[in-house]
Short mmCIF file of C-alpha atoms in Angstrom, two decimals:
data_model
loop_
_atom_site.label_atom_id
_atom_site.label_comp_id
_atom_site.label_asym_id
_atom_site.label_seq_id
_atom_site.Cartn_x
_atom_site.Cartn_y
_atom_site.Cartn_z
CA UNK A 1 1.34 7.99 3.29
CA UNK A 2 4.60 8.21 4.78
CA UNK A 3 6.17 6.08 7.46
CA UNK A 4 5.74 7.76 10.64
CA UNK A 5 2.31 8.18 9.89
CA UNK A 6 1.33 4.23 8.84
CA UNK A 7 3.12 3.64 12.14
CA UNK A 8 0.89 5.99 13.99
CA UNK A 9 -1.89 4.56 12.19
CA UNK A 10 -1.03 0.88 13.18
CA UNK A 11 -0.12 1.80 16.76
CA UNK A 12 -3.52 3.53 17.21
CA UNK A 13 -5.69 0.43 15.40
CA UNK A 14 -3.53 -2.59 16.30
CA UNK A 15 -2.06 -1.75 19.86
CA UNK A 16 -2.48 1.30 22.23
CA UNK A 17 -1.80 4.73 20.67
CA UNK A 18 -3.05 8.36 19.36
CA UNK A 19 -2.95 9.16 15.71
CA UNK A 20 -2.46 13.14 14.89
CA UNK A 21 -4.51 15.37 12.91
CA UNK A 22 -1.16 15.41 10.07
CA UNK A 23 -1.47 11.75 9.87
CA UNK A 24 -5.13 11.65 10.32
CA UNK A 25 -4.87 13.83 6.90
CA UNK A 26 -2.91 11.52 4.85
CA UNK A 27 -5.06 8.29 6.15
CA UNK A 28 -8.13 10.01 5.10
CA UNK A 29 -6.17 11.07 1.54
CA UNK A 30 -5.74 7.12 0.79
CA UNK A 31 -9.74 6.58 1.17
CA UNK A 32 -11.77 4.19 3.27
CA UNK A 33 -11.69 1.09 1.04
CA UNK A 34 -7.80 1.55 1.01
CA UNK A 35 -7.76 2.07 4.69
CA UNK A 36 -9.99 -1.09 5.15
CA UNK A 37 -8.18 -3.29 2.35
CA UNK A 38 -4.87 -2.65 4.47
CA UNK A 39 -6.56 -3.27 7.82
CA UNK A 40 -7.46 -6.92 6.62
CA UNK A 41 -4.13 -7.48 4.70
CA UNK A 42 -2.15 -7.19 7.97
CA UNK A 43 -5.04 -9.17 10.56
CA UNK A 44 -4.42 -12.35 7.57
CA UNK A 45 -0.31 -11.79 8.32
CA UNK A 46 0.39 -14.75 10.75
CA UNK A 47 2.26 -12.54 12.99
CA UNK A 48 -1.13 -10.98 14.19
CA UNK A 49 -3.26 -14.23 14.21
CA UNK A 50 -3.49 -13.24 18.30
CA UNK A 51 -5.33 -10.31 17.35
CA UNK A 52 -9.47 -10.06 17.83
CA UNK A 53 -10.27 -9.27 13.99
CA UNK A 54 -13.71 -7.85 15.57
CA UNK A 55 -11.74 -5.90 17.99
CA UNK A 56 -9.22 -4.52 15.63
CA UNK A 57 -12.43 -3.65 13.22
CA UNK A 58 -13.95 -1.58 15.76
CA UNK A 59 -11.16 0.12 16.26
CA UNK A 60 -10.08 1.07 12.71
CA UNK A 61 -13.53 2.13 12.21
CA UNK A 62 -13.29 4.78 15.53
CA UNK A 63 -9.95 5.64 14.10
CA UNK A 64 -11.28 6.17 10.37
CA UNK A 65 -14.08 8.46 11.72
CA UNK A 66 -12.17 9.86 14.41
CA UNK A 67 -9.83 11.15 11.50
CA UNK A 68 -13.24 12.16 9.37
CA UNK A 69 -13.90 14.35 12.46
CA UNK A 70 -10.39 15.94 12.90
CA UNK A 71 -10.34 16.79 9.55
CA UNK A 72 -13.66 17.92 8.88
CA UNK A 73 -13.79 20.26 11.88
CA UNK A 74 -12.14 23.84 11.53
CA UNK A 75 -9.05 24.52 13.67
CA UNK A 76 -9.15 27.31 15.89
CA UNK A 77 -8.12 30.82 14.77
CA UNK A 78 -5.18 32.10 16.23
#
């Protein structure tokens, strides 16, 4: 996953922010238990102890299926 996307994926679990359907593509390439394994590495980082862990759960599970959905859906024809 490369850099812009981990930062759209952090900015749309850990603060205030979209992720596209690009990124949505590699987060859903890494796998779920990756995904999940990453989200609770960085809530045990000190510099997020401020955080709600059930918050930030709920919201990298909408983000997770959000992506499942993006993904999984067809795009429109041109």
């Amino acid at each position: 996953m490369g850099l812009p996307c981990v930062l759209e994926a952090f900015t749309s679990i850990f603060e205030t922010g979209t992720i596209s359907s690009k990124c949505c593509g590699e987060l859903v390439g890494l796998g779920k238990v990756c995904h999940s394994a990453l989200v609770k590495r960085t809530l045990e980082n000190p510099q997020f102890k401020d955080l709600s862990p059930a918050r930030i759960i709920v919201k990298s599970i909408q983000t997770w299926n959000n992506c499942l959905a993006l993904i999984d859906s067809p795009s429109p024809s041109a």
